[in-house]
Coordinates of C-alpha atoms in Angstrom, one line a residue:
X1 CA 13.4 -46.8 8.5
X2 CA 10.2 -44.7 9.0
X3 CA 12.2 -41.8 9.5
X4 CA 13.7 -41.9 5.9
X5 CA 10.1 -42.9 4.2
X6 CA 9.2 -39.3 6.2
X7 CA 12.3 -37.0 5.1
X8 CA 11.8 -38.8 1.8
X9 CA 8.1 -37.6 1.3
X10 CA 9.2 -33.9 2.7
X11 CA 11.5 -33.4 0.2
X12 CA 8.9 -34.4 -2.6
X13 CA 6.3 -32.2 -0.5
X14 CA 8.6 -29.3 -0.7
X15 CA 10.0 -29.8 -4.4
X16 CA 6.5 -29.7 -5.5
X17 CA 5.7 -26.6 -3.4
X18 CA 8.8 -24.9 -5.2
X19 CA 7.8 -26.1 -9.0
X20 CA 3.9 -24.8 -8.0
X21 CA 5.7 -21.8 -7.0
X22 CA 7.7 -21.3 -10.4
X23 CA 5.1 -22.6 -12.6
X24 CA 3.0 -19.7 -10.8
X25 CA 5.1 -17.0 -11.1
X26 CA 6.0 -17.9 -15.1
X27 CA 2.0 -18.0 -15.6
X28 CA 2.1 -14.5 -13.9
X29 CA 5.2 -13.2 -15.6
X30 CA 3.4 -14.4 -18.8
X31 CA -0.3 -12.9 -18.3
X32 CA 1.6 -9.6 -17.4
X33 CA 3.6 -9.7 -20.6
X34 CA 0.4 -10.6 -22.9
X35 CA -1.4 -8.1 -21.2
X36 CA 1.4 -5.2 -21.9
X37 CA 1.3 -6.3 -25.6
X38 CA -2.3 -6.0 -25.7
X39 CA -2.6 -2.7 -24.1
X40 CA -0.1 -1.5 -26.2
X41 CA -1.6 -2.7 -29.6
X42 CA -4.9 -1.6 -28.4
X43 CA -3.4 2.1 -27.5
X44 CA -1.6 1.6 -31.0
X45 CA -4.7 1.1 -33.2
X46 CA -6.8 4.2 -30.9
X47 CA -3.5 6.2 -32.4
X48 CA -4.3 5.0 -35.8
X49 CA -8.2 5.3 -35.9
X50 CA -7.5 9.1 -34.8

């Protein structure tokens, strides 16, 4: 009985784990991305000033 209440709350432990995980890497594939695109268009608009 105890033991499935256990391997139960494991599986939700690691599930979790592994959606904090994704979540984390999206939010760092994201900041990357938005950071590109802002470097760029701030490179872009130097180009133009000059």
């Amino acid at each position: 009985m105890w033991r499935g209440v256990v391997t139960i709350q494991s599986l939700m432990i690691n599930l979790t784990g592994i959606a904090r995980y994704f979540t984390l890497e999206r939010y760092c594939l994201m900041a990357g991305h938005y950071l590109k695109v802002y470097f760029a268009d701030r490179t872009h608009n130097k180009v133009k000033n000059n």
